[in-house]
């Protein structure tokens, strides 16, 4: 099969990229999704908080998904239940499905939108046996919201990323007891709004600088052993204590799903875990674009939408006439307390450029400073910056004449 644009992933990023590619003139657009339905993670997010900017409404995840699905051009061909095996540098996409068998799709442009996945127990350095009762937050959410199964009654949540915070509230509403949320860092990782609404409002204890060091139980979890962490990151084992519980929820973060990206020869950014791109979502392989959580974990679905439209537009232009942004390129270098900045590269332009900055810890009070050729081209003070909230900043493209230094730090007052 030959197509203009092939989109991999049917979540919000993939859907928006497909819509944009088609509306921008690409003739044949295909969308590949491994599930039987479109929408991705949105389908199990029954809490509200989606669509405020795009639709000026407060929507649940499924409502938001249905709105963007309803807008899909009927000429876009969708392959459901289809797994992509590989993408090569010649833009040949190999996939397999029960319905179609082995598929080979020769695309003129490819958009990567596979999303992200949770960190499992094996990546979290927890001792103990392998009893039942240990779930990632996403699995527990899926079981509860799509299958009506409550995973436990006395629950400890490890990690303070947003999904864990949201599930703490949901478990409480469903009648379970959330005994505590523990976080190994001295600060939480999710949005402040979610900490306030999902933890503080429900009087759920949150223990910072505390780590689950062991799980207890044989067939079913009977408890976890927790211990404080000192200012140097060392576990204080002599102060460990046992917390009885039947369920441990892991909410220790998400990582972009990039095996396909890497095998395609696309260069990755170590800090974010996603592809290195410029402001047009162009990767290091011509004709391959990337957007959404496969690049880095976004705070808001609206940011995903913005990025996906850029990727879809670029892919369509490349497919139609080979248009590619070849302007001189500058590096974006993250310094001091800046964990990473997206995008990682900037093409020379007279237009405004939007960057998203993530800090590596809580900063209060804080500042963001941007330098180009040792000249300050942006500076702004903030009451607080936290790791869990990307901070968008807009630069005047005419000020960008070389590599950028993005400097975040705490202000001295």
mmCIF file of C-alpha atoms in Angstrom:
data_model
loop_
_atom_site.group_PDB
_atom_site.id
_atom_site.type_symbol
_atom_site.label_atom_id
_atom_site.label_comp_id
_atom_site.label_asym_id
_atom_site.label_seq_id
_atom_site.Cartn_x
_atom_site.Cartn_y
_atom_site.Cartn_z
ATOM 1 C CA UNK A 1 0.000 0.000 0.000
ATOM 2 C CA UNK A 2 1.261 3.489 -0.849
ATOM 3 C CA UNK A 3 0.059 6.502 1.138
ATOM 4 C CA UNK A 4 0.904 10.149 1.573
ATOM 5 C CA UNK A 5 0.925 10.266 5.378
ATOM 6 C CA UNK A 6 0.914 7.394 7.862
ATOM 7 C CA UNK A 7 0.057 8.251 11.488
ATOM 8 C CA UNK A 8 1.087 5.786 14.197
ATOM 9 C CA UNK A 9 -1.123 5.980 17.283
ATOM 10 C CA UNK A 10 -4.820 6.783 17.616
ATOM 11 C CA UNK A 11 -4.773 8.853 20.792
ATOM 12 C CA UNK A 12 -5.392 12.617 20.834
ATOM 13 C CA UNK A 13 -2.052 13.393 19.158
ATOM 14 C CA UNK A 14 -2.527 10.900 16.339
ATOM 15 C CA UNK A 15 -6.122 11.922 15.703
ATOM 16 C CA UNK A 16 -5.280 15.617 15.514
ATOM 17 C CA UNK A 17 -2.233 14.991 13.310
ATOM 18 C CA UNK A 18 -4.342 12.896 10.912
ATOM 19 C CA UNK A 19 -7.054 15.555 10.719
ATOM 20 C CA UNK A 20 -4.515 18.288 10.080
ATOM 21 C CA UNK A 21 -2.637 16.289 7.435
ATOM 22 C CA UNK A 22 -5.853 15.595 5.553
ATOM 23 C CA UNK A 23 -7.169 19.158 5.764
ATOM 24 C CA UNK A 24 -3.760 20.450 4.610
ATOM 25 C CA UNK A 25 -4.012 18.616 1.317
ATOM 26 C CA UNK A 26 -2.554 15.156 1.837
ATOM 27 C CA UNK A 27 -4.530 12.848 -0.424
ATOM 28 C CA UNK A 28 -4.271 9.471 1.266
ATOM 29 C CA UNK A 29 -3.880 9.473 5.029
ATOM 30 C CA UNK A 30 -3.913 6.316 7.162
ATOM 31 C CA UNK A 31 -4.110 6.066 10.937
ATOM 32 C CA UNK A 32 -2.878 2.941 12.755
ATOM 33 C CA UNK A 33 -4.189 2.139 16.250
ATOM 34 C CA UNK A 34 -3.463 -1.007 18.250
ATOM 35 C CA UNK A 35 -6.714 -0.868 20.212
ATOM 36 C CA UNK A 36 -10.174 -1.556 18.801
ATOM 37 C CA UNK A 37 -11.200 2.073 19.300
ATOM 38 C CA UNK A 38 -9.599 5.487 18.969
ATOM 39 C CA UNK A 39 -8.958 7.836 21.871
ATOM 40 C CA UNK A 40 -6.045 6.200 23.678
ATOM 41 C CA UNK A 41 -5.724 6.941 27.365
ATOM 42 C CA UNK A 42 -8.611 9.432 27.175
ATOM 43 C CA UNK A 43 -11.117 6.575 27.165
ATOM 44 C CA UNK A 44 -10.369 5.627 30.770
ATOM 45 C CA UNK A 45 -10.037 9.188 32.108
ATOM 46 C CA UNK A 46 -13.618 9.721 33.257
ATOM 47 C CA UNK A 47 -12.670 12.719 35.391
ATOM 48 C CA UNK A 48 -13.206 16.187 33.951
ATOM 49 C CA UNK A 49 -10.541 18.708 33.055
ATOM 50 C CA UNK A 50 -10.270 18.283 29.307
ATOM 51 C CA UNK A 51 -11.150 20.683 26.520
ATOM 52 C CA UNK A 52 -11.267 24.016 28.343
ATOM 53 C CA UNK A 53 -9.204 25.782 25.735
ATOM 54 C CA UNK A 54 -10.066 23.852 22.585
ATOM 55 C CA UNK A 55 -13.829 23.672 23.130
ATOM 56 C CA UNK A 56 -14.327 26.088 26.039
ATOM 57 C CA UNK A 57 -15.988 23.246 27.916
ATOM 58 C CA UNK A 58 -15.185 21.104 30.946
ATOM 59 C CA UNK A 59 -15.185 17.597 29.468
ATOM 60 C CA UNK A 60 -14.303 14.125 30.688
ATOM 61 C CA UNK A 61 -11.691 12.140 28.776
ATOM 62 C CA UNK A 62 -14.222 10.040 26.804
ATOM 63 C CA UNK A 63 -16.280 13.155 25.979
ATOM 64 C CA UNK A 64 -13.171 14.937 24.735
ATOM 65 C CA UNK A 65 -12.127 11.890 22.729
ATOM 66 C CA UNK A 66 -15.541 11.584 21.116
ATOM 67 C CA UNK A 67 -15.511 15.229 20.062
ATOM 68 C CA UNK A 68 -12.185 14.951 18.264
ATOM 69 C CA UNK A 69 -13.150 11.563 16.795
ATOM 70 C CA UNK A 70 -16.373 13.046 15.401
ATOM 71 C CA UNK A 71 -14.289 15.565 13.462
ATOM 72 C CA UNK A 72 -12.219 12.949 11.617
ATOM 73 C CA UNK A 73 -12.500 13.137 7.842
ATOM 74 C CA UNK A 74 -14.215 9.954 6.608
ATOM 75 C CA UNK A 75 -11.589 9.595 3.873
ATOM 76 C CA UNK A 76 -8.911 8.915 6.482
ATOM 77 C CA UNK A 77 -8.424 5.139 6.534
ATOM 78 C CA UNK A 78 -8.124 3.719 10.048
ATOM 79 C CA UNK A 79 -6.534 0.365 10.887
ATOM 80 C CA UNK A 80 -7.833 -0.790 14.281
ATOM 81 C CA UNK A 81 -6.251 -3.579 16.300
ATOM 82 C CA UNK A 82 -3.051 -3.166 14.337
ATOM 83 C CA UNK A 83 0.474 -3.261 15.783
ATOM 84 C CA UNK A 84 3.313 -1.441 14.095
ATOM 85 C CA UNK A 85 6.409 -3.603 14.043
ATOM 86 C CA UNK A 86 8.840 -1.159 12.503
ATOM 87 C CA UNK A 87 9.404 2.040 10.570
ATOM 88 C CA UNK A 88 12.559 2.293 8.530
ATOM 89 C CA UNK A 89 14.420 5.359 7.344
ATOM 90 C CA UNK A 90 12.827 4.979 3.886
ATOM 91 C CA UNK A 91 9.433 5.464 5.572
ATOM 92 C CA UNK A 92 8.285 1.882 5.052
ATOM 93 C CA UNK A 93 5.886 1.009 7.886
ATOM 94 C CA UNK A 94 5.477 -2.679 8.702
ATOM 95 C CA UNK A 95 2.473 -3.660 10.806
ATOM 96 C CA UNK A 96 0.395 -6.701 11.630
ATOM 97 C CA UNK A 97 -3.224 -7.281 12.572
ATOM 98 C CA UNK A 98 -5.627 -10.171 12.936
ATOM 99 C CA UNK A 99 -7.837 -8.783 10.186
ATOM 100 C CA UNK A 100 -5.212 -7.806 7.611
ATOM 101 C CA UNK A 101 -2.246 -10.024 8.435
ATOM 102 C CA UNK A 102 1.120 -8.491 7.584
ATOM 103 C CA UNK A 103 0.881 -4.959 6.220
ATOM 104 C CA UNK A 104 3.558 -2.988 4.399
ATOM 105 C CA UNK A 105 2.742 0.682 3.996
ATOM 106 C CA UNK A 106 5.081 2.850 1.960
ATOM 107 C CA UNK A 107 4.509 6.389 3.191
ATOM 108 C CA UNK A 108 5.781 9.712 1.894
ATOM 109 C CA UNK A 109 5.699 11.024 5.481
ATOM 110 C CA UNK A 110 5.214 9.422 8.902
ATOM 111 C CA UNK A 111 3.940 10.950 12.148
ATOM 112 C CA UNK A 112 4.937 9.164 15.357
ATOM 113 C CA UNK A 113 2.251 9.517 18.043
ATOM 114 C CA UNK A 114 2.534 6.300 20.059
ATOM 115 C CA UNK A 115 2.173 8.016 23.431
ATOM 116 C CA UNK A 116 3.835 6.844 26.646
ATOM 117 C CA UNK A 117 3.683 4.078 29.220
ATOM 118 C CA UNK A 118 4.023 3.737 32.988
ATOM 119 C CA UNK A 119 7.115 2.690 34.895
ATOM 120 C CA UNK A 120 6.570 -0.855 36.221
ATOM 121 C CA UNK A 121 7.681 -2.276 39.576
ATOM 122 C CA UNK A 122 10.831 -3.702 38.013
ATOM 123 C CA UNK A 123 12.083 -0.169 37.325
ATOM 124 C CA UNK A 124 11.478 1.089 40.861
ATOM 125 C CA UNK A 125 13.932 -0.804 43.077
ATOM 126 C CA UNK A 126 11.445 -2.338 45.538
ATOM 127 C CA UNK A 127 12.448 -5.458 47.457
ATOM 128 C CA UNK A 128 10.148 -8.323 48.377
ATOM 129 C CA UNK A 129 8.196 -11.181 46.865
ATOM 130 C CA UNK A 130 5.658 -11.070 44.038
ATOM 131 C CA UNK A 131 2.230 -11.091 45.689
ATOM 132 C CA UNK A 132 -0.931 -10.021 43.895
ATOM 133 C CA UNK A 133 -2.260 -6.576 44.721
ATOM 134 C CA UNK A 134 0.386 -4.442 43.023
ATOM 135 C CA UNK A 135 -0.828 -2.364 40.078
ATOM 136 C CA UNK A 136 0.313 0.598 38.092
ATOM 137 C CA UNK A 137 -2.103 3.522 38.406
ATOM 138 C CA UNK A 138 -3.092 3.207 34.753
ATOM 139 C CA UNK A 139 -3.933 -0.482 35.076
ATOM 140 C CA UNK A 140 -5.988 0.161 38.211
ATOM 141 C CA UNK A 141 -7.767 2.998 36.429
ATOM 142 C CA UNK A 142 -8.517 0.839 33.436
ATOM 143 C CA UNK A 143 -9.863 -2.017 35.568
ATOM 144 C CA UNK A 144 -12.075 0.343 37.547
ATOM 145 C CA UNK A 145 -13.387 2.589 34.821
ATOM 146 C CA UNK A 146 -13.688 0.189 31.912
ATOM 147 C CA UNK A 147 -14.330 -3.097 33.750
ATOM 148 C CA UNK A 148 -15.913 -1.971 37.024
ATOM 149 C CA UNK A 149 -13.291 -3.743 39.151
ATOM 150 C CA UNK A 150 -12.005 -2.075 42.328
ATOM 151 C CA UNK A 151 -8.494 -3.432 42.864
ATOM 152 C CA UNK A 152 -8.403 -3.203 46.678
ATOM 153 C CA UNK A 153 -9.834 -1.787 49.898
ATOM 154 C CA UNK A 154 -6.787 -0.531 51.817
ATOM 155 C CA UNK A 155 -4.455 1.197 49.441
ATOM 156 C CA UNK A 156 -1.022 2.813 49.522
ATOM 157 C CA UNK A 157 0.007 4.886 46.525
ATOM 158 C CA UNK A 158 3.688 5.208 45.673
ATOM 159 C CA UNK A 159 4.472 8.321 43.652
ATOM 160 C CA UNK A 160 2.777 11.664 43.168
ATOM 161 C CA UNK A 161 2.357 11.884 39.420
ATOM 162 C CA UNK A 162 -1.071 13.056 38.307
ATOM 163 C CA UNK A 163 -2.582 9.693 37.506
ATOM 164 C CA UNK A 164 -1.855 8.445 41.027
ATOM 165 C CA UNK A 165 -3.363 11.584 42.560
ATOM 166 C CA UNK A 166 -6.488 11.271 40.454
ATOM 167 C CA UNK A 167 -6.835 7.598 41.353
ATOM 168 C CA UNK A 168 -6.498 8.431 45.067
ATOM 169 C CA UNK A 169 -9.642 10.517 44.742
ATOM 170 C CA UNK A 170 -11.433 7.905 42.658
ATOM 171 C CA UNK A 171 -10.604 5.091 45.112
ATOM 172 C CA UNK A 172 -11.968 7.222 47.959
ATOM 173 C CA UNK A 173 -15.176 7.946 46.061
ATOM 174 C CA UNK A 174 -15.578 4.208 45.432
ATOM 175 C CA UNK A 175 -15.347 3.435 49.169
ATOM 176 C CA UNK A 176 -11.738 2.250 49.422
ATOM 177 C CA UNK A 177 -9.378 3.611 52.073
ATOM 178 C CA UNK A 178 -6.319 5.363 50.689
ATOM 179 C CA UNK A 179 -4.024 5.134 53.679
ATOM 180 C CA UNK A 180 -1.302 7.384 52.300
ATOM 181 C CA UNK A 181 0.566 8.647 49.279
ATOM 182 C CA UNK A 182 4.356 8.427 49.532
ATOM 183 C CA UNK A 183 6.889 10.260 47.408
ATOM 184 C CA UNK A 184 10.642 9.690 47.502
ATOM 185 C CA UNK A 185 11.406 13.258 46.491
ATOM 186 C CA UNK A 186 10.997 16.216 48.874
ATOM 187 C CA UNK A 187 8.340 17.638 46.534
ATOM 188 C CA UNK A 188 5.350 16.244 44.637
ATOM 189 C CA UNK A 189 5.439 15.588 40.903
ATOM 190 C CA UNK A 190 1.851 16.237 39.783
ATOM 191 C CA UNK A 191 -0.094 19.409 39.159
ATOM 192 C CA UNK A 192 -0.787 21.597 42.202
ATOM 193 C CA UNK A 193 -4.457 21.576 41.247
ATOM 194 C CA UNK A 194 -4.574 17.784 41.543
ATOM 195 C CA UNK A 195 -2.765 17.796 44.885
ATOM 196 C CA UNK A 196 -5.300 20.273 46.233
ATOM 197 C CA UNK A 197 -8.423 18.585 44.866
ATOM 198 C CA UNK A 198 -7.459 14.897 45.061
ATOM 199 C CA UNK A 199 -5.308 14.772 48.200
ATOM 200 C CA UNK A 200 -5.709 17.783 50.477
ATOM 201 C CA UNK A 201 -9.483 18.120 50.096
ATOM 202 C CA UNK A 202 -9.929 14.452 51.062
ATOM 203 C CA UNK A 203 -7.456 14.596 53.963
ATOM 204 C CA UNK A 204 -5.279 11.859 52.480
ATOM 205 C CA UNK A 205 -1.827 11.879 54.121
ATOM 206 C CA UNK A 206 1.038 12.660 51.745
ATOM 207 C CA UNK A 207 4.512 11.695 52.962
ATOM 208 C CA UNK A 208 7.311 13.365 51.021
ATOM 209 C CA UNK A 209 10.946 12.174 51.198
ATOM 210 C CA UNK A 210 9.582 8.698 51.904
ATOM 211 C CA UNK A 211 10.103 5.507 49.911
ATOM 212 C CA UNK A 212 8.445 2.104 49.716
ATOM 213 C CA UNK A 213 11.420 -0.170 50.256
ATOM 214 C CA UNK A 214 9.732 -3.591 50.448
ATOM 215 C CA UNK A 215 6.445 -5.309 49.704
ATOM 216 C CA UNK A 216 5.142 -7.925 52.159
ATOM 217 C CA UNK A 217 2.924 -10.970 51.666
ATOM 218 C CA UNK A 218 2.948 -14.228 49.769
ATOM 219 C CA UNK A 219 -0.187 -14.735 47.682
ATOM 220 C CA UNK A 220 -1.752 -11.312 48.369
ATOM 221 C CA UNK A 221 -0.074 -8.143 49.520
ATOM 222 C CA UNK A 222 -0.382 -7.689 53.301
ATOM 223 C CA UNK A 223 1.619 -4.513 53.713
ATOM 224 C CA UNK A 224 4.520 -2.371 52.605
ATOM 225 C CA UNK A 225 7.605 -1.234 54.426
ATOM 226 C CA UNK A 226 8.346 2.470 54.088
ATOM 227 C CA UNK A 227 11.351 4.516 55.201
ATOM 228 C CA UNK A 228 12.309 8.201 55.160
ATOM 229 C CA UNK A 229 15.017 9.576 52.878
ATOM 230 C CA UNK A 230 17.576 12.097 54.071
ATOM 231 C CA UNK A 231 18.641 15.281 52.264
ATOM 232 C CA UNK A 232 21.370 13.340 50.437
ATOM 233 C CA UNK A 233 18.937 10.805 49.011
ATOM 234 C CA UNK A 234 19.910 7.987 51.387
ATOM 235 C CA UNK A 235 17.250 5.676 52.834
ATOM 236 C CA UNK A 236 17.168 5.764 56.658
ATOM 237 C CA UNK A 237 16.483 2.061 57.215
ATOM 238 C CA UNK A 238 16.511 2.249 61.020
ATOM 239 C CA UNK A 239 13.365 4.407 60.844
ATOM 240 C CA UNK A 240 11.478 2.013 58.554
ATOM 241 C CA UNK A 241 7.910 1.109 59.469
ATOM 242 C CA UNK A 242 5.271 -1.292 58.181
ATOM 243 C CA UNK A 243 1.988 -0.042 56.765
ATOM 244 C CA UNK A 244 -0.718 -2.684 56.485
ATOM 245 C CA UNK A 245 -2.523 -2.632 53.137
ATOM 246 C CA UNK A 246 -3.872 -5.008 50.517
ATOM 247 C CA UNK A 247 -2.963 -2.928 47.473
ATOM 248 C CA UNK A 248 0.016 -0.900 46.299
ATOM 249 C CA UNK A 249 -0.514 1.502 43.423
ATOM 250 C CA UNK A 250 2.551 2.598 41.474
ATOM 251 C CA UNK A 251 2.339 6.154 40.187
ATOM 252 C CA UNK A 252 6.008 6.719 39.550
ATOM 253 C CA UNK A 253 5.774 8.429 36.207
ATOM 254 C CA UNK A 254 5.470 7.876 32.499
ATOM 255 C CA UNK A 255 8.083 7.362 29.829
ATOM 256 C CA UNK A 256 7.658 7.982 26.084
ATOM 257 C CA UNK A 257 7.199 4.769 24.115
ATOM 258 C CA UNK A 258 10.048 5.023 21.678
ATOM 259 C CA UNK A 259 11.234 1.616 20.521
ATOM 260 C CA UNK A 260 9.806 2.255 17.044
ATOM 261 C CA UNK A 261 11.313 5.736 17.027
ATOM 262 C CA UNK A 262 14.755 4.485 17.926
ATOM 263 C CA UNK A 263 14.662 1.626 15.411
ATOM 264 C CA UNK A 264 13.786 4.120 12.691
ATOM 265 C CA UNK A 265 17.105 5.837 13.348
ATOM 266 C CA UNK A 266 15.598 8.916 14.975
ATOM 267 C CA UNK A 267 17.886 10.586 17.527
ATOM 268 C CA UNK A 268 16.516 10.707 21.086
ATOM 269 C CA UNK A 269 16.847 13.258 23.856
ATOM 270 C CA UNK A 270 18.122 11.539 27.009
ATOM 271 C CA UNK A 271 16.452 13.983 29.418
ATOM 272 C CA UNK A 272 12.913 13.809 28.013
ATOM 273 C CA UNK A 273 13.108 10.277 26.615
ATOM 274 C CA UNK A 274 11.573 11.397 23.316
ATOM 275 C CA UNK A 275 12.807 12.302 19.865
ATOM 276 C CA UNK A 276 14.912 15.396 19.260
ATOM 277 C CA UNK A 277 12.785 17.773 17.195
ATOM 278 C CA UNK A 278 12.665 21.358 16.017
ATOM 279 C CA UNK A 279 9.693 23.710 16.398
ATOM 280 C CA UNK A 280 8.091 22.101 13.334
ATOM 281 C CA UNK A 281 8.151 18.608 14.928
ATOM 282 C CA UNK A 282 10.743 17.470 12.383
ATOM 283 C CA UNK A 283 12.933 14.665 13.726
ATOM 284 C CA UNK A 284 16.471 13.821 12.688
ATOM 285 C CA UNK A 285 15.104 11.590 9.878
ATOM 286 C CA UNK A 286 13.597 13.525 6.979
ATOM 287 C CA UNK A 287 9.910 12.754 6.540
ATOM 288 C CA UNK A 288 9.418 11.495 10.114
ATOM 289 C CA UNK A 289 7.573 13.819 12.510
ATOM 290 C CA UNK A 290 6.757 13.264 16.191
ATOM 291 C CA UNK A 291 4.179 14.777 18.533
ATOM 292 C CA UNK A 292 2.355 14.238 21.814
ATOM 293 C CA UNK A 293 3.492 12.101 24.717
ATOM 294 C CA UNK A 294 5.891 10.117 22.564
ATOM 295 C CA UNK A 295 8.037 13.266 22.647
ATOM 296 C CA UNK A 296 7.645 14.061 26.354
ATOM 297 C CA UNK A 297 4.853 13.716 28.873
ATOM 298 C CA UNK A 298 2.502 16.653 28.453
ATOM 299 C CA UNK A 299 0.552 18.261 31.278
ATOM 300 C CA UNK A 300 -2.519 19.171 29.232
ATOM 301 C CA UNK A 301 -4.283 17.614 26.260
ATOM 302 C CA UNK A 302 -4.519 21.088 24.727
ATOM 303 C CA UNK A 303 -0.727 21.236 24.395
ATOM 304 C CA UNK A 304 -0.841 17.877 22.610
ATOM 305 C CA UNK A 305 -3.400 19.256 20.176
ATOM 306 C CA UNK A 306 -1.235 22.265 19.313
ATOM 307 C CA UNK A 307 1.795 20.108 18.682
ATOM 308 C CA UNK A 308 -0.092 17.472 16.677
ATOM 309 C CA UNK A 309 -1.423 20.088 14.299
ATOM 310 C CA UNK A 310 2.102 21.303 13.616
ATOM 311 C CA UNK A 311 3.251 17.733 12.956
ATOM 312 C CA UNK A 312 0.272 16.974 10.713
ATOM 313 C CA UNK A 313 0.797 20.126 8.686
ATOM 314 C CA UNK A 314 4.504 19.447 8.254
ATOM 315 C CA UNK A 315 3.911 15.841 7.227
ATOM 316 C CA UNK A 316 1.329 16.883 4.640
ATOM 317 C CA UNK A 317 3.641 19.484 3.092
ATOM 318 C CA UNK A 318 6.512 17.021 2.957
ATOM 319 C CA UNK A 319 4.312 14.375 1.351
ATOM 320 C CA UNK A 320 2.831 16.733 -1.235
ATOM 321 C CA UNK A 321 5.910 18.542 -2.503
ATOM 322 C CA UNK A 322 8.843 17.567 -0.293
ATOM 323 C CA UNK A 323 8.738 20.850 1.628
ATOM 324 C CA UNK A 324 11.172 20.716 4.514
ATOM 325 C CA UNK A 325 12.378 23.417 6.881
ATOM 326 C CA UNK A 326 16.058 23.728 6.014
ATOM 327 C CA UNK A 327 16.770 27.012 7.752
ATOM 328 C CA UNK A 328 19.892 27.250 9.955
ATOM 329 C CA UNK A 329 19.414 25.354 13.185
ATOM 330 C CA UNK A 330 20.287 26.316 16.755
ATOM 331 C CA UNK A 331 20.568 24.139 19.835
ATOM 332 C CA UNK A 332 18.422 24.664 22.930
ATOM 333 C CA UNK A 333 20.640 23.995 25.952
ATOM 334 C CA UNK A 334 19.063 23.422 29.369
ATOM 335 C CA UNK A 335 21.171 24.733 32.268
ATOM 336 C CA UNK A 336 21.156 25.059 36.057
ATOM 337 C CA UNK A 337 17.764 23.780 37.350
ATOM 338 C CA UNK A 338 16.233 23.269 33.904
ATOM 339 C CA UNK A 339 15.570 19.553 33.404
ATOM 340 C CA UNK A 340 14.757 19.884 29.712
ATOM 341 C CA UNK A 341 13.218 22.206 27.174
ATOM 342 C CA UNK A 342 11.034 21.317 24.214
ATOM 343 C CA UNK A 343 11.679 21.518 21.347
ATOM 344 C CA UNK A 344 15.385 20.768 21.528
ATOM 345 C CA UNK A 345 16.277 22.604 18.310
ATOM 346 C CA UNK A 346 15.151 25.900 16.786
ATOM 347 C CA UNK A 347 15.202 26.761 13.102
ATOM 348 C CA UNK A 348 15.989 30.368 12.223
ATOM 349 C CA UNK A 349 12.737 32.276 11.900
ATOM 350 C CA UNK A 350 11.168 35.737 12.192
ATOM 351 C CA UNK A 351 8.066 34.245 13.813
ATOM 352 C CA UNK A 352 7.493 33.843 17.526
ATOM 353 C CA UNK A 353 8.722 30.543 18.949
ATOM 354 C CA UNK A 354 6.977 28.737 21.789
ATOM 355 C CA UNK A 355 9.073 26.621 24.148
ATOM 356 C CA UNK A 356 8.014 24.408 27.063
ATOM 357 C CA UNK A 357 10.350 24.332 30.049
ATOM 358 C CA UNK A 358 10.458 21.693 32.814
ATOM 359 C CA UNK A 359 12.481 22.256 35.985
ATOM 360 C CA UNK A 360 14.255 19.472 37.879
ATOM 361 C CA UNK A 361 12.865 20.378 41.319
ATOM 362 C CA UNK A 362 10.568 22.768 43.122
ATOM 363 C CA UNK A 363 11.826 26.363 42.842
ATOM 364 C CA UNK A 364 10.330 29.112 45.020
ATOM 365 C CA UNK A 365 10.569 31.966 44.187
ATOM 366 C CA UNK A 366 11.848 31.232 40.734
ATOM 367 C CA UNK A 367 12.975 32.705 37.437
ATOM 368 C CA UNK A 368 13.432 31.640 33.830
ATOM 369 C CA UNK A 369 16.148 33.368 31.837
ATOM 370 C CA UNK A 370 16.965 32.775 28.166
ATOM 371 C CA UNK A 371 20.302 33.823 26.709
ATOM 372 C CA UNK A 372 21.424 33.899 23.097
ATOM 373 C CA UNK A 373 25.077 34.648 22.375
ATOM 374 C CA UNK A 374 25.396 35.747 26.040
ATOM 375 C CA UNK A 375 22.601 38.300 25.589
ATOM 376 C CA UNK A 376 19.461 37.998 27.708
ATOM 377 C CA UNK A 377 16.469 37.796 25.347
ATOM 378 C CA UNK A 378 13.883 36.673 27.904
ATOM 379 C CA UNK A 379 13.556 36.915 31.674
ATOM 380 C CA UNK A 380 10.547 36.361 33.872
ATOM 381 C CA UNK A 381 10.037 35.827 37.591
ATOM 382 C CA UNK A 382 7.602 33.274 39.002
ATOM 383 C CA UNK A 383 6.231 32.698 42.485
ATOM 384 C CA UNK A 384 6.908 28.998 42.069
ATOM 385 C CA UNK A 385 7.976 26.469 39.433
ATOM 386 C CA UNK A 386 7.513 22.752 39.997
ATOM 387 C CA UNK A 387 8.637 19.688 38.101
ATOM 388 C CA UNK A 388 5.121 18.518 37.360
ATOM 389 C CA UNK A 389 4.076 21.612 35.397
ATOM 390 C CA UNK A 390 5.697 22.530 32.094
ATOM 391 C CA UNK A 391 6.053 26.287 31.758
ATOM 392 C CA UNK A 392 5.364 27.685 28.267
ATOM 393 C CA UNK A 393 7.407 30.709 27.187
ATOM 394 C CA UNK A 394 7.278 32.632 23.925
ATOM 395 C CA UNK A 395 10.385 34.086 22.298
ATOM 396 C CA UNK A 396 10.663 36.581 19.473
ATOM 397 C CA UNK A 397 12.204 34.600 16.616
ATOM 398 C CA UNK A 398 14.187 37.636 15.473
ATOM 399 C CA UNK A 399 16.098 37.559 18.775
ATOM 400 C CA UNK A 400 17.315 34.022 18.103
ATOM 401 C CA UNK A 401 20.635 34.284 16.263
ATOM 402 C CA UNK A 402 22.502 31.385 17.827
ATOM 403 C CA UNK A 403 22.247 28.595 20.372
ATOM 404 C CA UNK A 404 19.897 29.239 23.293
ATOM 405 C CA UNK A 405 20.635 28.753 26.985
ATOM 406 C CA UNK A 406 17.537 28.105 29.091
ATOM 407 C CA UNK A 407 18.352 28.863 32.723
ATOM 408 C CA UNK A 408 15.934 28.167 35.579
ATOM 409 C CA UNK A 409 16.736 28.834 39.212
ATOM 410 C CA UNK A 410 15.623 30.151 42.565
ATOM 411 C CA UNK A 411 15.673 33.868 43.216
ATOM 412 C CA UNK A 412 17.502 35.260 46.195
ATOM 413 C CA UNK A 413 15.266 37.605 48.144
#
